[in-house]
mmCIF file of C-alpha atoms (C1' of nucleotides) in Angstrom:
data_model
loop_
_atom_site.group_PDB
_atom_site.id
_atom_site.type_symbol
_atom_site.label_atom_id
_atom_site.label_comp_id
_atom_site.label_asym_id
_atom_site.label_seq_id
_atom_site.Cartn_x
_atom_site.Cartn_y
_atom_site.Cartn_z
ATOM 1 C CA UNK Z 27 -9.479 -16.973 -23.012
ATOM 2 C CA UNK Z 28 -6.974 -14.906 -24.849
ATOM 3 C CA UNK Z 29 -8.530 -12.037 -26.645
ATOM 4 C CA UNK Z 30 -7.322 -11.397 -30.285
ATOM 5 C CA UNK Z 31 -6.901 -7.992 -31.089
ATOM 6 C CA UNK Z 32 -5.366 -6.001 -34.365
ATOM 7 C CA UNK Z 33 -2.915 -3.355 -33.799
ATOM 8 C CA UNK Z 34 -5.432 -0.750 -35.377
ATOM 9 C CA UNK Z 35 -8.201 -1.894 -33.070
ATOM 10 C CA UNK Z 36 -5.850 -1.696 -29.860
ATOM 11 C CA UNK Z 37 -5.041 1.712 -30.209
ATOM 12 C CA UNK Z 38 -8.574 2.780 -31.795
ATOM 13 C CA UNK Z 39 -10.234 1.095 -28.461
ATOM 14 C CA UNK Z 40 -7.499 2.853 -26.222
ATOM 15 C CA UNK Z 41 -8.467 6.074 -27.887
ATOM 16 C CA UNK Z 42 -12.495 5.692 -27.404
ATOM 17 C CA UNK Z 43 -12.438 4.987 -24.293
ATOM 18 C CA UNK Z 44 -9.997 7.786 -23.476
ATOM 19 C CA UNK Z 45 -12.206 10.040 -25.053
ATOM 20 C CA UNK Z 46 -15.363 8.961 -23.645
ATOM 21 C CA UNK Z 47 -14.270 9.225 -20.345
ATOM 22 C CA UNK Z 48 -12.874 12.725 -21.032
ATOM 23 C CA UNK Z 49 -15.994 14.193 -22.821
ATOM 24 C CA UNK Z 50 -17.571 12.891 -19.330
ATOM 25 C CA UNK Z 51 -15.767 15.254 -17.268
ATOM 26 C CA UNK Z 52 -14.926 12.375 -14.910
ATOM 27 C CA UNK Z 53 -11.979 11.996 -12.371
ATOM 28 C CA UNK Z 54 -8.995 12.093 -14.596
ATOM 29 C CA UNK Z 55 -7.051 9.243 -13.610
ATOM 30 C CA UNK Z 56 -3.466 8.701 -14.418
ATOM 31 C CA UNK Z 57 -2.140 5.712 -15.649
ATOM 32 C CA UNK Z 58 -0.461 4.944 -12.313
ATOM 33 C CA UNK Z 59 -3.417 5.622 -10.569
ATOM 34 C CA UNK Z 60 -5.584 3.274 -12.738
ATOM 35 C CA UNK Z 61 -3.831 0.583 -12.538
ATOM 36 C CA UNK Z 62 -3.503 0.961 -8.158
ATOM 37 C CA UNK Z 63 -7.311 1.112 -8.203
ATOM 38 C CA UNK Z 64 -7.705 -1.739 -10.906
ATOM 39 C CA UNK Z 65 -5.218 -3.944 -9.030
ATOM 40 C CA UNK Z 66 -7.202 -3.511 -5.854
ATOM 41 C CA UNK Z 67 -10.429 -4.923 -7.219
ATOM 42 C CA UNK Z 68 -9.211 -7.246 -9.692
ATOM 43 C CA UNK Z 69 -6.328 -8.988 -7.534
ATOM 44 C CA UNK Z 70 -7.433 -10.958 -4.761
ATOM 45 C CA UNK Z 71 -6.981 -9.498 -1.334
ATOM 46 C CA UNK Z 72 -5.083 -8.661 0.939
ATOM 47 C CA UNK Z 73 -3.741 -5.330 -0.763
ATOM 48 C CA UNK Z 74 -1.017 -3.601 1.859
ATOM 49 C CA UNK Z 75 0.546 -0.718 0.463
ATOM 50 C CA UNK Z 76 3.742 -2.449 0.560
ATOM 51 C CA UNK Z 77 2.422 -4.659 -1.722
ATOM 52 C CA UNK Z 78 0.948 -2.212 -4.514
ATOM 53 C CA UNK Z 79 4.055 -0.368 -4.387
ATOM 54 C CA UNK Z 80 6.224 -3.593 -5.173
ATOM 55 C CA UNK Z 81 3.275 -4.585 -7.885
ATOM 56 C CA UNK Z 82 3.830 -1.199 -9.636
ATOM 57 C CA UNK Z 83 7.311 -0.635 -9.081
ATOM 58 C CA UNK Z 84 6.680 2.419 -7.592
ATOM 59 C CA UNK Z 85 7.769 4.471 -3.991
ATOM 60 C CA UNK Z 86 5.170 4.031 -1.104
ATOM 61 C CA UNK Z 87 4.348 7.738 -1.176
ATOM 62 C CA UNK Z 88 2.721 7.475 -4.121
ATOM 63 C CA UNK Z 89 0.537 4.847 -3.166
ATOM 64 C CA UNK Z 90 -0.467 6.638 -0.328
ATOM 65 C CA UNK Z 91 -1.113 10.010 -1.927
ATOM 66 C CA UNK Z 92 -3.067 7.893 -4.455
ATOM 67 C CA UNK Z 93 -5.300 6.150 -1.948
ATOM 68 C CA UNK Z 94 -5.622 9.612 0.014
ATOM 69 C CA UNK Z 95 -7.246 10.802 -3.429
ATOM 70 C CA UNK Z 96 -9.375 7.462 -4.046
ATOM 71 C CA UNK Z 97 -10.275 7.892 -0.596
ATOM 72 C CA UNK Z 98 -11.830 11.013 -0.857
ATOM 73 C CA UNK Z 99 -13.564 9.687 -3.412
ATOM 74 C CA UNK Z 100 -14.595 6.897 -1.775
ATOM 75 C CA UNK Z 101 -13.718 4.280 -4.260
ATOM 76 C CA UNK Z 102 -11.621 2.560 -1.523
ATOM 77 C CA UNK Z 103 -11.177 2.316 2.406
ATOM 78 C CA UNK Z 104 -8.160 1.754 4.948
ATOM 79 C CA UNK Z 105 -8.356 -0.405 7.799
ATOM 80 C CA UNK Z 106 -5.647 -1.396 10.416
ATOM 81 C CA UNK Z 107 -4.485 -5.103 10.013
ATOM 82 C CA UNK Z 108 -5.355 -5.921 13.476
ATOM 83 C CA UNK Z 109 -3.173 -9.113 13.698
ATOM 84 C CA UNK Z 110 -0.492 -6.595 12.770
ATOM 85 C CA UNK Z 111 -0.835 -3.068 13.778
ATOM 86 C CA UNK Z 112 1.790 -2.372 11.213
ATOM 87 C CA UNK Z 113 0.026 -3.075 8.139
ATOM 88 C CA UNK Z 114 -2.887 -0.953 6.535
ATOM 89 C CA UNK Z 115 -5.061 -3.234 4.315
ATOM 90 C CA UNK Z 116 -7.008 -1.425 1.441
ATOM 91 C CA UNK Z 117 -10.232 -2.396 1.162
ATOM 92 C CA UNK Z 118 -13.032 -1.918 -1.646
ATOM 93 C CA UNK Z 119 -16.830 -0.012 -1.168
ATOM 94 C CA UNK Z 120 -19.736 -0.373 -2.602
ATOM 95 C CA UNK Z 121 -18.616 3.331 -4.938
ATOM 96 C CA UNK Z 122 -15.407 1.998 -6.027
ATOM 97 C CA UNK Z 123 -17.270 -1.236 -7.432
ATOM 98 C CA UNK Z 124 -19.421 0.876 -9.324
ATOM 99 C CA UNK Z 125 -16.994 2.755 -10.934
ATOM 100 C CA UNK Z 126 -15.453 0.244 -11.897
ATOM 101 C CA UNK Z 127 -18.175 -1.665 -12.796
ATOM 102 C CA UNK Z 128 -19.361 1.575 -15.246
ATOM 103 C CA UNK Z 129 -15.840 1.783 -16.492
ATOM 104 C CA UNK Z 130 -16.106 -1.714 -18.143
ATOM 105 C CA UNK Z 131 -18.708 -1.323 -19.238
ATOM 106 C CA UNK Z 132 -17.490 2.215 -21.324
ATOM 107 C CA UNK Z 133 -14.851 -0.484 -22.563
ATOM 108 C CA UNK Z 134 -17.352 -2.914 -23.781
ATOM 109 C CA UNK Z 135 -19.191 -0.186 -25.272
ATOM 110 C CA UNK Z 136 -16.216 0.902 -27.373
ATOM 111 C CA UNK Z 137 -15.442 -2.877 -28.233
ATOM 112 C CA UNK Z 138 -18.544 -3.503 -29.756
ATOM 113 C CA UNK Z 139 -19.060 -0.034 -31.487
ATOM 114 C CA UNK Z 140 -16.084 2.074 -32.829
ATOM 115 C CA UNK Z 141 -17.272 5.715 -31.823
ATOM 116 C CA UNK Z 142 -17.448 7.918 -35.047
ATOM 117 C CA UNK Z 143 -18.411 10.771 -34.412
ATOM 118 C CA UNK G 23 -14.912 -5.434 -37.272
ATOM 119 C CA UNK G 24 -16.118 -5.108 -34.126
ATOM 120 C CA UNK G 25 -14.047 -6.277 -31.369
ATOM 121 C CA UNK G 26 -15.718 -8.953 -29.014
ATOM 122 C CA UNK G 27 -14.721 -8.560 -25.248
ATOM 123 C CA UNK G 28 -16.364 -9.731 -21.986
ATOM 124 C CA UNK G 29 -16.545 -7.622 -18.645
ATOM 125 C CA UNK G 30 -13.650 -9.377 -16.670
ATOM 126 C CA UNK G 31 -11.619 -9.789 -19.767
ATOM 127 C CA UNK G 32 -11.846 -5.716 -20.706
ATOM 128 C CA UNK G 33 -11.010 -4.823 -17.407
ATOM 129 C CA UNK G 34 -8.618 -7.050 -16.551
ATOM 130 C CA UNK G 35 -6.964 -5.733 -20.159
ATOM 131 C CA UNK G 36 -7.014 -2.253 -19.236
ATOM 132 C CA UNK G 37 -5.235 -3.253 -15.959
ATOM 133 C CA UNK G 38 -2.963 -5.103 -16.888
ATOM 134 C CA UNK G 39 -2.286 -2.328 -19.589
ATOM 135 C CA UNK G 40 -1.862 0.385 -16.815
ATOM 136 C CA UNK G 41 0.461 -1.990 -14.725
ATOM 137 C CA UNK G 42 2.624 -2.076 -17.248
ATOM 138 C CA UNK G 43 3.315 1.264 -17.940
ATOM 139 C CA UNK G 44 3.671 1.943 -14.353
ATOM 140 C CA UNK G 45 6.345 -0.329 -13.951
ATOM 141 C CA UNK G 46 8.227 0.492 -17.378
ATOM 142 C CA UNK G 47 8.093 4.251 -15.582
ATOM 143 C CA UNK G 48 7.355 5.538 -18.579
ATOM 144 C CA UNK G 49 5.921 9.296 -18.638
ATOM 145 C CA UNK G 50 2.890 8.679 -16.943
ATOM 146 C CA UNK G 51 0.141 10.343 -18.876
ATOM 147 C CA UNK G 52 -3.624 11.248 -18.131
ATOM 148 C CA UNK G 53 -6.231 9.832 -19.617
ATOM 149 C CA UNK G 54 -6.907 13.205 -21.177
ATOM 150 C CA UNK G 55 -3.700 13.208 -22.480
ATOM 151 C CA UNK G 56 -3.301 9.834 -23.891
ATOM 152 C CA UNK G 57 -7.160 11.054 -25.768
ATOM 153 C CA UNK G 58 -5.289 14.073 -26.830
ATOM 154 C CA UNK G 59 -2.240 11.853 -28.044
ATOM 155 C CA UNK G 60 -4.206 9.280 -29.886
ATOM 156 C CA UNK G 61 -6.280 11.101 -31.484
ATOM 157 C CA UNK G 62 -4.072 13.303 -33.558
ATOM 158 C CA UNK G 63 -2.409 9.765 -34.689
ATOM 159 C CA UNK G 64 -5.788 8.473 -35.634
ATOM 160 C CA UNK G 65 -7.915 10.424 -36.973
ATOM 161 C CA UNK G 66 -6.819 12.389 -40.402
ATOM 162 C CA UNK G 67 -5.368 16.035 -40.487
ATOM 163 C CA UNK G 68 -5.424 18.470 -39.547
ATOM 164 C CA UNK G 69 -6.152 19.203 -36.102
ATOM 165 C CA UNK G 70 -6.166 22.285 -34.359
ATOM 166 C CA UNK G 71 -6.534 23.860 -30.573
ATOM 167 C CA UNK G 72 -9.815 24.269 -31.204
ATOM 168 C CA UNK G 73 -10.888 21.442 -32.489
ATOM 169 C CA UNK G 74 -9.427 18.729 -29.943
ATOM 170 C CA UNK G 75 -10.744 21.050 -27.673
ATOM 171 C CA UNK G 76 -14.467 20.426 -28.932
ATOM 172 C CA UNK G 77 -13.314 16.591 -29.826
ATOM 173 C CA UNK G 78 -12.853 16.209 -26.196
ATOM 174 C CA UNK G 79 -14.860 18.963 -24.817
ATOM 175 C CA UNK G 80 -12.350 20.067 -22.271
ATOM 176 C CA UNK G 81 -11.371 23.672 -22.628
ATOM 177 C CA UNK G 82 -8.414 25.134 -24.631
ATOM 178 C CA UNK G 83 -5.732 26.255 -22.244
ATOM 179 C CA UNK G 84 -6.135 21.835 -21.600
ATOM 180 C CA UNK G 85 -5.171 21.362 -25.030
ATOM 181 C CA UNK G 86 -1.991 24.262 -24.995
ATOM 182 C CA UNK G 87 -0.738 22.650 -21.991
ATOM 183 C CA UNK G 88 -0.909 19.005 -23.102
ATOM 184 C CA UNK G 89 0.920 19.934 -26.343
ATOM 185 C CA UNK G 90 3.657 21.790 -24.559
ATOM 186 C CA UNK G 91 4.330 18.811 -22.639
ATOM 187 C CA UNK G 92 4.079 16.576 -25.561
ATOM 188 C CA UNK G 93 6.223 19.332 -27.475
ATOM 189 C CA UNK G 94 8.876 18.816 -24.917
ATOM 190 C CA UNK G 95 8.966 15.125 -25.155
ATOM 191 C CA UNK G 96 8.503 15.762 -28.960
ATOM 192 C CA UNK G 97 5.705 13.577 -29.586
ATOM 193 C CA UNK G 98 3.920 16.395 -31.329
ATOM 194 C CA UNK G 99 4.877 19.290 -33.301
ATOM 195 C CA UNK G 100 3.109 22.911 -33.669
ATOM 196 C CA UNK G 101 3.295 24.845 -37.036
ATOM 197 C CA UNK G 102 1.120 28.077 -38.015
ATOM 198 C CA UNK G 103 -1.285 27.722 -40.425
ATOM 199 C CA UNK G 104 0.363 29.563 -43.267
ATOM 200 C CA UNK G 105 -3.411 29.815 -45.119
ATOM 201 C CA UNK G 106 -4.940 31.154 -41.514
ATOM 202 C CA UNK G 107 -2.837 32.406 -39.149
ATOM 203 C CA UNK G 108 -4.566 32.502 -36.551
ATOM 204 C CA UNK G 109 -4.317 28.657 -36.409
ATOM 205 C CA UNK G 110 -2.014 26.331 -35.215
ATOM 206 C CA UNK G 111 -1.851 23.090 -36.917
ATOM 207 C CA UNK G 112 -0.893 19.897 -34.932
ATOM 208 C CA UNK G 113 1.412 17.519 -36.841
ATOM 209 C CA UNK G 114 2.698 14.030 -35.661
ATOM 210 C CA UNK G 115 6.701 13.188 -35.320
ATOM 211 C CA UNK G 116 8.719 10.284 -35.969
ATOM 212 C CA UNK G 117 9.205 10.137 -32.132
ATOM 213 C CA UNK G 118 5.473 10.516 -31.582
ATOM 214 C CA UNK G 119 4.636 7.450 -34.107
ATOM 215 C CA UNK G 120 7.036 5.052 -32.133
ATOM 216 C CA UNK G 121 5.527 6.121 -28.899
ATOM 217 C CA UNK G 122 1.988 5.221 -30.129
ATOM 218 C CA UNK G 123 2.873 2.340 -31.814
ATOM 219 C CA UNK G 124 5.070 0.578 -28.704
ATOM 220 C CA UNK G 125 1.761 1.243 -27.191
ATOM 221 C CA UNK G 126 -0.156 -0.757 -29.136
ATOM 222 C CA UNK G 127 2.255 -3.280 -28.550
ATOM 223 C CA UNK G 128 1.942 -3.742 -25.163
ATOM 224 C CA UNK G 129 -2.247 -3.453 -25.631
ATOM 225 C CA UNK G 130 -2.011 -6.263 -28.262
ATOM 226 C CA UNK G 131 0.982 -8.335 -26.062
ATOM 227 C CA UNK G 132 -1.657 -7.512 -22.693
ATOM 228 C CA UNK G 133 -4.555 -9.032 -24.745
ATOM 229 C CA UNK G 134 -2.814 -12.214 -25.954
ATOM 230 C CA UNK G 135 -1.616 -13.571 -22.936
ATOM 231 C CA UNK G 136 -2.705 -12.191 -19.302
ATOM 232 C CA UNK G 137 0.133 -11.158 -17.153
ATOM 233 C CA UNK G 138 0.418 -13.830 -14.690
ATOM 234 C CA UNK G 139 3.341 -12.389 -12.105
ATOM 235 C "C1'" DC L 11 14.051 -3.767 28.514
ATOM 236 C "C1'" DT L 12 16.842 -2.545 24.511
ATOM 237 C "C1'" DT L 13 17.736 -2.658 19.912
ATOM 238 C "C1'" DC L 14 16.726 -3.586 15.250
ATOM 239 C "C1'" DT L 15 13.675 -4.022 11.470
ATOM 240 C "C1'" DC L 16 9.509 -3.227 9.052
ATOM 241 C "C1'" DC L 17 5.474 -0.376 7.542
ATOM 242 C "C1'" DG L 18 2.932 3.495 6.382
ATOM 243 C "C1'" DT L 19 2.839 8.433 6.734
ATOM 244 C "C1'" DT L 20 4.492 13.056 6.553
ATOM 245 C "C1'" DC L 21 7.672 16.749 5.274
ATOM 246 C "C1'" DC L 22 10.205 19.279 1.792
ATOM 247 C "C1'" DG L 23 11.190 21.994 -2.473
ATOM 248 C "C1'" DG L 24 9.953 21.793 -7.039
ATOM 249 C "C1'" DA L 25 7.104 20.748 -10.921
ATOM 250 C "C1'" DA L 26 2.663 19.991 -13.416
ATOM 251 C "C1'" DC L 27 -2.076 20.829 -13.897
ATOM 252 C "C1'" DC L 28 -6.572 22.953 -13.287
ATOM 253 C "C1'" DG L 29 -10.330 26.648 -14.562
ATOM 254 C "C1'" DT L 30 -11.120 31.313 -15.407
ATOM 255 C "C1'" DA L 31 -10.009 35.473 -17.305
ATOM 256 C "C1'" DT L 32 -7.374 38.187 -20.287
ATOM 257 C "C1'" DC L 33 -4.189 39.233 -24.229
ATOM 258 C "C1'" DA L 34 -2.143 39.562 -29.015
ATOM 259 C "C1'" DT L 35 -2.684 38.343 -33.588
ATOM 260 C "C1'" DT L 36 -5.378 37.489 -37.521
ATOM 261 C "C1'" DC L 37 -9.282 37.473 -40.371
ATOM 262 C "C1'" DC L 38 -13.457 39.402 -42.195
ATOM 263 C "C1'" DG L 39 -17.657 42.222 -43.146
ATOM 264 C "C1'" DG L 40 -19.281 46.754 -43.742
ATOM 265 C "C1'" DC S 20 -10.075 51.482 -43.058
ATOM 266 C "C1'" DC S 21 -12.150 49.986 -38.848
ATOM 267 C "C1'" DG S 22 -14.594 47.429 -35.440
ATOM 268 C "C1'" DG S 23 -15.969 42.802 -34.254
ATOM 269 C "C1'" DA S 24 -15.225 37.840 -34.215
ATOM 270 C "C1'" DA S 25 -12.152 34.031 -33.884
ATOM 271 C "C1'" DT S 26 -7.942 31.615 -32.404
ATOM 272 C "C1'" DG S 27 -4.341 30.286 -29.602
ATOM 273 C "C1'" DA S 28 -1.283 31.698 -25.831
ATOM 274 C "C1'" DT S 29 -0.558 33.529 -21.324
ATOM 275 C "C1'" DA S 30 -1.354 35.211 -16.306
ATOM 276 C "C1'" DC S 31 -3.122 34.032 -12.038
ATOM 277 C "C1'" DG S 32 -4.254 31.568 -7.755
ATOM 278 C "C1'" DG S 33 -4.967 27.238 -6.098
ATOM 279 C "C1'" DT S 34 -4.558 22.214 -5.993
ATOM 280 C "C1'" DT S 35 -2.193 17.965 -6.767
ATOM 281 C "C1'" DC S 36 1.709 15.266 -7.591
ATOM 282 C "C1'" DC S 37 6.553 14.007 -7.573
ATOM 283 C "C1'" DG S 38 10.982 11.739 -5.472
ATOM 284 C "C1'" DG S 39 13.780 11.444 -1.536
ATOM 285 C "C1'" DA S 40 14.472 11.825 3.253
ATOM 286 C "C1'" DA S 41 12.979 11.647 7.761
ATOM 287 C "C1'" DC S 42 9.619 10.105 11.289
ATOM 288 C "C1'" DG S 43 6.697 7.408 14.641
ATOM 289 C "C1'" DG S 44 4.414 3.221 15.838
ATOM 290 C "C1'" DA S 45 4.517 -1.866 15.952
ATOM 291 C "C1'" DG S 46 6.620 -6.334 15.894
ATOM 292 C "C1'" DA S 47 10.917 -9.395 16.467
ATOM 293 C "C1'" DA S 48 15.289 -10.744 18.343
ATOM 294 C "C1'" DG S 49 18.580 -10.638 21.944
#
DNA sequence: CTTCTCCGTTCCGGAACCGTATCATTCCGG
DNA sequence: CCGGAATGATACGGTTCCGGAACGGAGAAG
C-alpha cells in the first residue's frame, strides 16, 4: 500500500497541485489549516478541538479560529457533545466532502499528468 | 513517468504531509506561497514578478509580498536585471535549496510509510 | 454546596495578507 | 528628445491570523 515516489516527482506533484489550486482562485488554505480539515475527514471521529490541537501540536485558538473560517465556509459543523456539555465535536457536511473530494481528485490529476504548460 | 496514486492514498499523502509540517512548526506557508516557492526551484531561469504572476495568475503586489517574506527567511534572492532594468530577476539560495529539498523528504518519507500515531 | 479541573471561546496588541490604485524607473518608437 | 508602454514597488483600508492570557460553563471530587 506504500506509494513509491522519486524525489523529483514529490516536489514536481507538490508544485502542480499548488499551482492548480492557485490559478483557481480557490480558498487559500494554509498548511495548518489543511491538514485540520484533512484530519477531520480522513481520521475517524470523534474530532474535539482538544484533540486536533494535540494532533497538530498546535494552541486551541487556532483550531478554533480555523474552524470559525471552515465554518463559514461550510466545509464543517459544531455540535455540543451532549453526554458532555463540555466538549464541541466537529462534524463533516455534505460541502466539506466535496471539496475534498475535488481536491483529490486535482491530486490524481497531477499524478497521472505532469502539468507543462 | 507518471506517478500512479489512488483517491484515499493521495489524500491521505497530502495530509499526512500537512500534519507534519504543522507539528515541526515550521513557517507555515500558503499554498500560494509554497506554488510561488517551488516553482522558481523547478522550472529553469529566470523568473520574474511578472511572470510568476501570469504562472499563477494571481496579481503582482501577491508575488512582491511573497518574495519579501521569502527574502526575509532568505529562501529567495532579488537582483536587477542588469540587461533590463526594469526587471527583477528571482534567483534561488543555498538556504532556499535545503528548504525545498527537506521538503521533499518528508513528501517521499509521508509516501513510503503512512504515519500511524 | 464548594472547590477544582477541564474545555472551548474570547480578548489583546501586533503582524501578515489581500485587492485596488498609484508611483518611480526604465525602455522604446517616433 | 519626448511621450507612451512596461515593470516592479508602494500606499491604503480592511480582513485574517498569531500567541498568550483570561474567561465562563460544565463535570468531578470532597
Amino acid at each position: 500500500m506504500a506509494v513509491h515516489l522519486r524525489p523529483g516527482e514529490a516536489l514536481r506533484l507538490w508544485q502542480d497541485v499548488a499551482v492548480t489550486e492557485a490559478r483557481a482562485g480557490r480558498p487559500d488554505l494554509s498548511m495548518r489549516q489543511a491538514a485540520i480539515l484533512l484530519t477531520i475527514y480522513l481520521e475517524p471521529p470523534p474530532h474535539t478541538i482538544r484533540g486536533l490541537a494535540a494532533r497538530l501540536n498546535v494552541s486551541k485558538p487556532v483550531i478554533t479560529r480555523a474552524l470559525d473560517m471552515m465554518g463559514a465556509l461550510k466545509l464543517v459543523s459544531r455540535h455540543r457533545d451532549e453526554s458532555d456539555r463540555r466538549n464541541v465535536l466537529v462534524k463533516r457536511t455534505v460541502e466539506g466532502a466535496l471539496f475534498v473530494e475535488r481536491f483529490g481528485d486535482v491530486i490524481i490529476a497531477c499524478a497521472k499528468e505532469p502539468t507543462t504548460p
